[in-house]
Amino acid sequence: MKQTRYVTTPIYYVNDKPHVGHAYTSVAADVLARWWRLQGHEVFFLTGTDEHGQKVEKAARDAGMDPQAFTDRVSQHFRDLTGTLGLSNDDFIRTTEARHKAACSALWDELARRDEIYLGHYEGWYAVRDEAFYGPDELTERDGVKYAPSGAPVEWVREPSYFFRLSKWLPELLRRFDLPEGHPERIDVQPEARRNEVRAFVQQGLKDFADKPEKLDISISRTSFTWGVKVPGDEAHVMYVWLDALTNYITAAGYPDTSAERWKFWPASAHFVGKDIVRFHTIYWPAFLMAAGIAPAKRVFAHGWWTIEGQKMSKSLGNVIDPVALVAEYGLDPLRYFLLREVPFGSDGDFSRKALANRLNGELADALGNLANRTLSLIQRNCEGKLPAEAQVTEAEKDLFQYLDLLNIEVSTNIEAQSFHLALEHVFRAVRTANSYITAQAPWALKKTDPPRMEAVLRHLHSVLRRVATMLQPFMPGTMAALLDQLGVPADARDLAALATPLPGGTALPPPSPLFRKIEIEAT
Ligand code: MSP
């Protein structure tokens, strides 16, 4: 039976249009979803929009619109972006949908039934921009305004509120963070530095509030605004937007109907998040679920943030990059490739046009594009466009094939560990080795001197290209489909397992055409 895999992006706030940071999380999740499909797993890939809360309500008000009409409009930009980015999501969830409100209410009822929720009074500092509460010692003050560590201004809030008994679940969370790899109850927070950070944060909280742990409980309802999911049985309250938002991951899997076909995907295999929202996903979310008797997600991958040409991306600096414009300028696959190649996943990185052009020109157009073009043009010209028969591996290509045999494992291990950049580096090492091989063997010169050897060399190069193109599909789906077409690989022979079956010699190959267009690099 096929194994199931469930991968998610965060759901995006609809207070503004999508930018390249959003595109990044989505593309990374898409690569993993596609990779798992390539491995033959049954995958469910979810993305969507987070539409409730004060931040969105305020954005709607600023736009002079009713929140529902406003969220309908902005959510559509994110839905359109899934097409622009070539995302292979199986569903797109909006938190204003009826199915989601039903799931939130059911989860709330379950928590209440299990006595995990109590009514109290909230008094403290709230940052609307982060939709988060902060302790007084976390704040800094400038010109009479207090700010959260994220830089968001906070306001004093005092209102009746329901609380969730978070304190009760913290020791259990620590136990699960530290379980060994492969243990079914492990909550795998990646990269490791983030796991240590979250663990230290929980430990510190437990230490600081050892004699009054209920201080660690969190407020999960608000009464000062109405744009949210109503608390069942107490409609003066709306649910805290993070409880509402996080629940999307089980809504889409069918919750509360745990006999739904999709429920087989839960618990999620991997939540992709940015480093700013790790705590919500690794502390609140698993605690809510455990408290409701539901298994928490297996893994949370946290990536870093992009700066733009060395600066923080912000509206006031006017340097917010629209992913739609980038795709129009550079093409989708070069952008997808660049985002995952340039920066180790998990670290912060800088987005610059020059770096993008360098990657595109050097690695895609020169290294991969030329290898494909040279090989396929020679087959076209010198072999009447027919794939030469399989040939024996000789001393000359021993190294190349030794490396290629390991490539599947290297790429797979690195993608599983969210090291997308290393996976790509391994693939490109194979491409570079193949380029040295073609130069050393000079098949163009063998046509006159040793035609059988020429055919053997071209067949070996074809094998390298097929393997590389197959593995790069999750990163550059459109371009790799074009390359696999040019390589004569049938549509049903493009997954990893199919690599074990060589294409028959004599397969007719279409005339090749260039895969990548070079970009002019402006002198600086
Ligand atoms: N709505 C919440 C998530 C709820 S998930 C249950 C949210 N939305 S967001 O739109 O503000 O951010 C979504 C994602 O975009 C986050 O993972 C965040 O880290 C990412 N990014 C926002 N700006 C970014 C960069 N400059 N660089 C990289 N990623 C960035 O948070």
XYZ file of C-alpha atoms and ligand atoms in Angstrom:
555
model
C 0.000 0.000 0.000
C 1.129 3.539 -0.706
C 2.396 5.550 2.243
C 0.637 8.836 2.978
C 2.334 12.208 3.357
C 0.739 15.516 4.352
C 2.609 18.778 3.840
C 1.409 22.313 4.567
C 2.386 25.954 4.114
C 1.343 28.518 6.707
C -1.946 30.106 5.776
C -1.239 33.671 4.735
C -2.712 36.754 6.302
C -4.907 38.570 3.839
C -4.041 42.012 5.152
C -1.880 42.619 2.100
C -0.788 41.214 -1.258
C 1.638 38.288 -1.464
C 5.381 38.975 -1.574
C 8.475 36.927 -2.231
C 8.681 35.741 1.406
C 5.305 34.046 1.010
C 6.376 32.574 -2.302
C 9.412 31.083 -0.593
C 7.506 29.057 2.020
C 5.098 27.849 -0.631
C 7.731 26.794 -3.148
C 9.692 24.908 -0.497
C 6.591 23.002 0.588
C 5.738 22.326 -3.044
C 9.169 20.825 -3.692
C 8.756 18.414 -0.806
C 5.219 17.495 -1.909
C 6.424 16.825 -5.447
C 9.446 14.882 -4.249
C 7.266 12.613 -2.142
C 4.962 12.031 -5.113
C 7.997 11.181 -7.229
C 8.898 8.588 -4.603
C 5.468 7.058 -5.051
C 3.787 8.292 -1.856
C 0.166 9.454 -1.672
C 0.500 13.137 -0.899
C -1.875 15.794 0.365
C -0.485 19.316 0.032
C -2.365 22.211 1.587
C -2.076 25.977 1.437
C -4.542 28.795 2.015
C -5.361 32.054 3.748
C -5.751 33.233 7.340
C -8.626 35.681 7.266
C -9.757 36.462 10.783
C -8.402 38.613 13.588
C -7.827 42.209 14.383
C -5.047 42.689 11.863
C -7.223 41.698 8.915
C -10.219 43.561 10.343
C -8.099 46.704 10.520
C -6.782 46.252 6.962
C -10.375 45.930 5.724
C -11.372 49.046 7.608
C -8.387 50.953 6.172
C -9.478 49.873 2.700
C -13.016 51.082 3.477
C -14.406 47.612 2.905
C -16.527 45.050 4.644
C -14.152 42.356 6.019
C -15.757 39.537 4.052
C -15.581 41.401 0.730
C -12.033 42.480 1.553
C -10.855 38.968 2.405
C -12.573 37.577 -0.705
C -10.512 39.959 -2.776
C -7.138 39.517 -1.116
C -7.485 35.769 -0.693
C -7.938 35.554 -4.458
C -4.443 37.037 -4.962
C -3.010 34.163 -2.933
C -5.094 31.625 -4.813
C -3.884 33.089 -8.113
C -0.332 32.928 -6.838
C -0.550 29.142 -6.492
C -0.958 29.049 -10.292
C 1.786 31.583 -10.924
C 4.204 29.584 -8.763
C 3.184 26.232 -10.228
C 2.144 24.904 -6.820
C 0.728 21.392 -6.794
C -1.533 21.949 -3.779
C -4.473 19.574 -3.453
C -6.649 22.042 -1.572
C -6.772 25.746 -0.754
C -8.337 26.575 2.569
C -9.854 29.858 3.722
C -10.560 30.307 7.414
C -13.818 32.093 6.595
C -15.238 28.912 5.044
C -18.070 27.058 6.792
C -16.074 23.805 6.992
C -13.391 25.624 8.916
C -15.701 27.347 11.354
C -17.287 23.956 12.030
C -13.884 22.425 12.718
C -12.913 25.270 15.086
C -16.163 24.926 17.006
C -15.755 21.168 17.265
C -12.192 21.513 18.513
C -13.288 24.110 21.053
C -16.115 21.878 22.285
C -13.727 18.987 22.647
C -11.258 21.081 24.633
C -14.068 22.371 26.847
C -15.432 18.860 27.353
C -12.013 17.742 28.517
C -11.748 20.705 30.885
C -8.790 22.192 29.026
C -10.442 25.621 28.832
C -11.588 27.963 31.613
C -13.043 31.454 31.746
C -10.884 34.160 33.261
C -9.798 37.663 32.696
C -7.038 38.826 30.417
C -4.955 41.843 31.098
C -1.719 42.473 29.250
C 0.164 43.683 26.179
C -1.066 42.702 22.731
C 0.535 43.318 19.325
C -2.069 43.368 16.594
C 0.555 43.048 13.869
C 1.800 39.738 15.311
C -1.583 38.770 16.756
C 0.384 37.835 19.888
C 0.548 38.632 23.596
C 3.812 39.689 25.239
C 5.151 39.857 28.787
C 6.212 43.250 30.162
C 9.893 42.238 30.315
C 9.900 41.453 26.584
C 9.031 45.033 25.624
C 11.107 48.064 24.750
C 9.901 51.654 24.779
C 10.513 54.455 22.265
C 8.815 57.855 22.304
C 6.209 56.678 24.779
C 5.235 53.669 22.637
C 5.995 50.113 23.729
C 7.226 47.572 21.205
C 7.377 43.765 21.060
C 10.687 42.059 20.186
C 9.400 41.746 16.603
C 9.215 45.553 16.376
C 5.409 45.603 16.432
C 3.764 48.194 18.701
C 1.762 46.715 21.578
C -1.377 47.960 23.298
C -2.767 47.310 26.755
C -5.726 44.977 26.638
C -8.093 44.167 29.478
C -11.056 41.935 28.887
C -12.767 38.711 29.946
C -11.188 35.792 28.181
C -11.139 32.030 27.959
C -7.844 30.414 28.781
C -6.265 27.218 27.573
C -4.347 25.134 30.126
C -1.078 25.301 28.204
C 0.973 24.878 31.378
C -0.309 21.346 31.788
C 1.132 20.265 28.428
C 4.579 21.823 28.521
C 6.420 18.924 30.217
C 4.871 16.529 27.705
C 6.048 18.769 24.871
C 9.617 18.699 26.171
C 9.467 14.926 26.371
C 8.322 14.724 22.755
C 10.943 17.168 21.439
C 13.622 14.901 22.863
C 12.371 11.532 21.691
C 14.738 9.752 19.293
C 14.323 10.013 15.549
C 11.710 7.621 14.241
C 9.777 7.456 17.527
C 6.063 7.759 16.683
C 5.444 10.402 19.382
C 8.419 12.579 18.535
C 7.732 16.196 17.573
C 10.560 16.885 15.212
C 11.426 20.588 15.159
C 13.905 21.463 12.439
C 16.545 22.819 12.042
C 18.103 21.695 15.285
C 18.967 25.233 16.339
C 15.240 26.033 16.346
C 14.471 22.946 18.380
C 17.017 24.040 20.997
C 15.560 27.526 20.996
C 12.003 26.312 21.536
C 13.071 23.799 24.148
C 15.003 26.481 26.057
C 12.007 28.822 25.868
C 9.676 26.224 27.377
C 12.195 25.241 30.039
C 12.687 28.868 31.028
C 8.925 29.403 31.318
C 8.528 26.333 33.508
C 11.379 27.517 35.707
C 10.185 31.113 36.007
C 6.654 30.086 36.889
C 7.415 26.943 38.866
C 5.153 28.041 41.740
C 2.378 29.553 39.591
C 2.335 27.531 36.338
C -1.163 28.759 35.422
C 0.571 31.990 34.389
C 1.757 30.014 31.376
C -1.802 29.339 30.271
C -2.815 31.331 27.226
C -5.747 33.538 26.426
C -7.714 32.000 23.549
C -10.635 34.362 23.101
C -11.230 38.076 22.625
C -14.253 40.272 23.200
C -12.977 43.599 21.881
C -13.693 42.849 18.227
C -15.922 40.494 16.288
C -14.108 39.389 13.123
C -13.477 35.767 14.030
C -15.044 32.425 14.790
C -17.588 32.773 17.588
C -16.950 30.806 20.745
C -19.618 28.079 20.998
C -22.098 28.978 23.711
C -20.634 32.412 24.422
C -20.988 34.577 21.350
C -19.580 37.693 22.962
C -16.189 36.030 22.384
C -14.377 35.244 19.174
C -11.634 32.648 19.168
C -8.040 33.807 19.334
C -6.908 34.012 15.729
C -4.007 31.586 16.203
C -6.270 28.868 17.589
C -8.548 29.480 14.609
C -5.664 29.601 12.106
C -3.764 26.547 13.305
C -6.933 24.490 13.168
C -6.942 24.862 9.361
C -4.529 21.956 9.134
C -7.078 19.526 10.546
C -10.097 21.173 8.907
C -8.686 20.326 5.503
C -8.098 16.737 6.623
C -11.810 16.440 7.365
C -12.000 17.236 11.100
C -14.238 16.716 13.019
C -15.225 13.833 10.756
C -12.415 11.466 11.584
C -13.970 8.848 9.334
C -13.446 11.158 6.334
C -11.256 9.791 3.530
C -8.755 12.587 4.077
C -8.279 11.926 7.759
C -5.826 9.188 6.774
C -3.324 11.997 6.098
C -3.355 13.186 9.711
C -1.005 13.659 11.593
C 0.687 15.963 9.099
C 4.146 14.873 7.993
C 5.543 18.402 7.823
C 4.412 21.944 8.513
C 6.557 24.520 6.707
C 6.817 27.809 8.580
C 9.008 30.890 8.780
C 11.185 31.355 11.843
C 8.820 34.028 13.195
C 5.961 31.590 13.724
C 7.826 28.604 15.118
C 6.496 28.939 18.658
C 2.889 28.906 17.552
C 3.511 25.714 15.607
C 5.725 23.896 18.072
C 4.166 24.887 21.390
C 0.551 26.048 21.031
C -0.443 23.786 18.171
C 0.777 20.432 19.511
C -0.564 21.372 22.945
C -4.055 22.148 21.573
C -4.061 18.865 19.717
C -2.801 16.709 22.552
C -5.321 18.329 24.857
C -8.080 17.369 22.412
C -6.777 13.816 22.146
C -5.429 14.296 18.608
C -1.896 13.363 17.558
C 0.285 16.398 16.834
C 2.042 16.896 13.495
C 5.247 14.949 13.084
C 7.542 17.710 11.945
C 7.844 21.489 11.784
C 10.426 22.895 9.357
C 11.372 26.512 10.024
C 13.083 28.547 7.336
C 14.878 31.877 7.570
C 13.898 35.261 6.231
C 14.876 37.055 3.045
C 16.241 40.532 2.984
C 16.157 42.445 -0.285
C 19.473 43.700 -1.682
C 20.730 43.786 1.912
C 17.687 45.491 3.450
C 14.713 44.309 5.420
C 11.682 43.982 3.142
C 9.123 46.584 4.124
C 6.376 48.671 2.662
C 7.872 51.872 4.005
C 11.183 51.179 2.227
C 9.229 50.420 -0.930
C 11.303 47.294 -1.590
C 8.600 44.656 -1.295
C 9.074 42.221 -4.155
C 6.049 40.966 -5.994
C 6.569 37.324 -6.981
C 4.305 37.736 -10.010
C 6.652 40.386 -11.433
C 9.676 38.165 -10.750
C 8.148 35.245 -12.583
C 7.348 37.519 -15.532
C 10.919 38.794 -15.621
C 12.986 35.641 -15.024
C 10.602 32.765 -15.631
C 9.073 30.528 -12.996
C 11.583 27.707 -12.816
C 14.677 29.905 -12.521
C 12.967 31.692 -9.635
C 11.983 28.445 -7.892
C 15.490 27.146 -8.392
C 17.112 30.311 -7.112
C 14.991 30.493 -3.957
C 16.005 27.019 -2.891
C 19.569 27.033 -4.211
C 20.875 30.351 -2.991
C 20.467 29.992 0.761
C 20.716 27.011 3.090
C 17.118 26.305 4.078
C 16.782 27.451 7.668
C 19.218 30.384 7.348
C 18.412 33.961 6.448
C 19.353 35.058 2.961
C 19.599 38.041 0.732
C 17.651 38.394 -2.461
C 19.508 40.216 -5.192
C 18.894 40.355 -8.898
C 22.569 39.885 -9.566
C 22.682 36.657 -7.535
C 19.604 35.404 -9.361
C 21.111 36.209 -12.757
C 24.385 34.516 -11.770
C 22.650 31.298 -10.763
C 20.487 31.321 -13.847
C 23.339 31.989 -16.239
C 26.038 29.904 -14.602
C 24.205 26.849 -13.352
C 21.039 26.599 -15.389
C 21.924 28.012 -18.809
C 25.668 27.224 -18.966
C 26.014 24.025 -16.991
C 22.711 22.191 -17.403
C 21.311 23.863 -20.514
C 24.517 23.407 -22.481
C 25.004 19.826 -21.420
C 21.516 18.978 -22.622
C 21.840 20.975 -25.803
C 25.231 19.613 -26.773
C 24.225 16.012 -26.094
C 20.846 16.176 -27.778
C 22.115 18.104 -30.817
C 24.813 15.496 -31.368
C 22.267 12.668 -31.129
C 20.068 14.556 -33.571
C 22.852 15.223 -36.026
C 25.050 12.173 -35.742
C 22.583 9.427 -34.806
C 19.627 10.423 -37.005
C 17.759 11.593 -33.920
C 17.617 8.079 -32.446
C 18.750 7.173 -28.956
C 21.862 4.969 -29.162
C 21.675 1.524 -27.563
C 22.788 0.967 -23.978
C 26.530 0.715 -23.656
C 29.022 -0.821 -21.266
C 30.456 1.423 -18.564
C 34.203 1.701 -19.144
C 37.015 3.126 -17.059
C 36.351 6.545 -18.632
C 32.912 6.922 -17.094
C 33.429 4.910 -13.926
C 33.644 7.991 -11.707
C 30.652 9.608 -13.317
C 28.443 6.600 -12.757
C 29.702 5.890 -9.297
C 28.587 9.351 -8.346
C 25.322 8.986 -10.189
C 24.481 5.765 -8.353
C 24.671 7.619 -5.061
C 22.769 10.639 -6.286
C 19.317 9.309 -5.484
C 20.261 8.693 -1.854
C 22.090 12.026 -1.501
C 19.219 14.022 -2.936
C 16.588 12.120 -1.003
C 18.420 12.406 2.323
C 18.954 16.118 1.869
C 15.398 16.858 0.829
C 14.097 14.873 3.813
C 16.377 16.950 6.022
C 15.103 20.147 4.375
C 18.587 20.839 2.980
C 17.299 21.731 -0.457
C 20.431 23.655 -1.341
C 22.596 20.560 -0.692
C 20.287 18.368 -2.733
C 20.731 20.802 -5.628
C 24.448 20.988 -5.088
C 24.690 17.207 -5.471
C 22.703 17.287 -8.684
C 24.877 20.044 -10.077
C 28.033 18.219 -9.148
C 26.793 15.450 -11.425
C 26.097 18.021 -14.145
C 29.591 19.483 -13.825
C 31.182 16.024 -13.895
C 29.193 15.244 -17.026
C 30.363 18.489 -18.616
C 33.989 17.550 -17.944
C 33.251 14.117 -19.348
C 31.800 15.445 -22.587
C 34.774 17.760 -23.027
C 37.262 14.968 -22.329
C 35.522 12.423 -24.578
C 34.799 14.942 -27.358
C 32.082 12.795 -28.981
C 31.861 15.269 -31.888
C 35.370 14.197 -32.919
C 34.569 10.473 -32.598
C 32.097 10.508 -35.466
C 34.877 9.909 -37.955
C 37.335 7.950 -35.813
C 35.170 5.652 -33.698
C 31.399 5.846 -34.300
C 30.470 3.041 -31.835
C 32.352 4.845 -29.076
C 30.627 8.105 -30.003
C 27.284 6.369 -29.618
C 28.311 4.910 -26.268
C 29.386 8.314 -24.945
C 26.148 9.951 -26.072
C 24.093 7.175 -24.520
C 25.915 7.627 -21.207
C 25.288 11.354 -21.325
C 21.646 10.717 -22.067
C 21.447 8.522 -18.951
C 22.972 11.279 -16.830
C 20.520 13.819 -18.210
C 17.539 11.578 -17.655
C 18.495 11.012 -14.036
C 19.191 14.680 -13.420
C 15.973 15.812 -15.119
C 13.906 13.272 -13.162
C 15.321 14.436 -9.848
C 15.016 18.106 -10.649
C 11.309 17.844 -11.502
C 10.144 18.951 -8.033
C 12.291 22.085 -8.283
C 11.636 23.021 -11.920
C 8.553 21.106 -13.036
C 7.913 22.898 -16.341
C 11.462 22.984 -17.659
C 12.214 19.436 -16.587
C 9.054 18.204 -18.303
C 10.378 19.879 -21.467
C 13.782 18.253 -21.000
C 12.246 14.826 -20.388
C 10.210 15.318 -23.583
C 13.409 16.086 -25.476
C 15.033 13.025 -23.909
C 12.169 10.868 -25.180
C 11.101 9.742 -21.689
C 7.413 8.739 -21.740
C 5.116 10.508 -19.276
C 4.600 7.345 -17.240
C 8.337 6.767 -16.798
C 9.272 9.927 -14.966
C 9.230 8.876 -11.327
C 12.244 7.680 -9.365
C 11.371 4.008 -9.675
C 11.272 4.297 -13.480
C 14.960 5.188 -13.552
C 15.733 1.503 -13.038
C 14.350 0.704 -16.500
C 16.535 2.020 -19.335
C 14.884 3.498 -22.412
C 15.116 1.224 -25.455
C 17.835 2.061 -27.959
C 16.370 3.478 -31.168
C 13.793 5.653 -29.359
C 13.155 8.645 -31.619
C 14.044 11.971 -29.995
C 12.530 15.297 -31.050
C 14.876 18.086 -32.182
C 16.243 19.844 -29.069
C 15.556 23.438 -28.167
C 17.199 25.612 -25.485
C 15.834 25.202 -21.962
C 17.000 28.433 -20.354
C 17.431 31.992 -21.555
C 20.439 33.888 -20.229
C 19.990 37.186 -18.408
C 22.133 40.259 -19.040
C 23.935 41.194 -15.845
C 24.161 44.937 -15.368
C 27.635 46.171 -14.481
C 27.686 47.558 -10.954
N -1.171 33.879 9.201
C 0.055 33.543 9.841
C 0.333 32.049 9.731
C -0.731 31.167 10.261
S -0.355 29.486 10.004
C -1.478 28.642 10.853
C 1.205 34.324 9.196
N 0.981 34.816 7.984
S 1.999 35.741 7.169
O 1.336 36.000 5.928
O 2.367 36.863 7.949
O 3.305 34.947 6.951
C 3.320 33.722 6.307
C 4.701 33.177 6.085
O 5.487 34.060 5.283
C 5.466 32.965 7.388
O 5.992 31.639 7.394
C 6.583 33.964 7.314
O 7.734 33.498 7.935
C 6.784 34.099 5.816
N 7.472 35.339 5.491
C 7.015 36.612 5.619
N 8.023 37.477 5.272
C 9.137 36.781 4.937
C 10.415 37.104 4.449
N 10.836 38.334 4.294
N 11.244 36.067 4.129
C 10.861 34.771 4.230
N 9.663 34.433 4.681
C 8.811 35.401 5.137
O 2.244 34.456 9.813
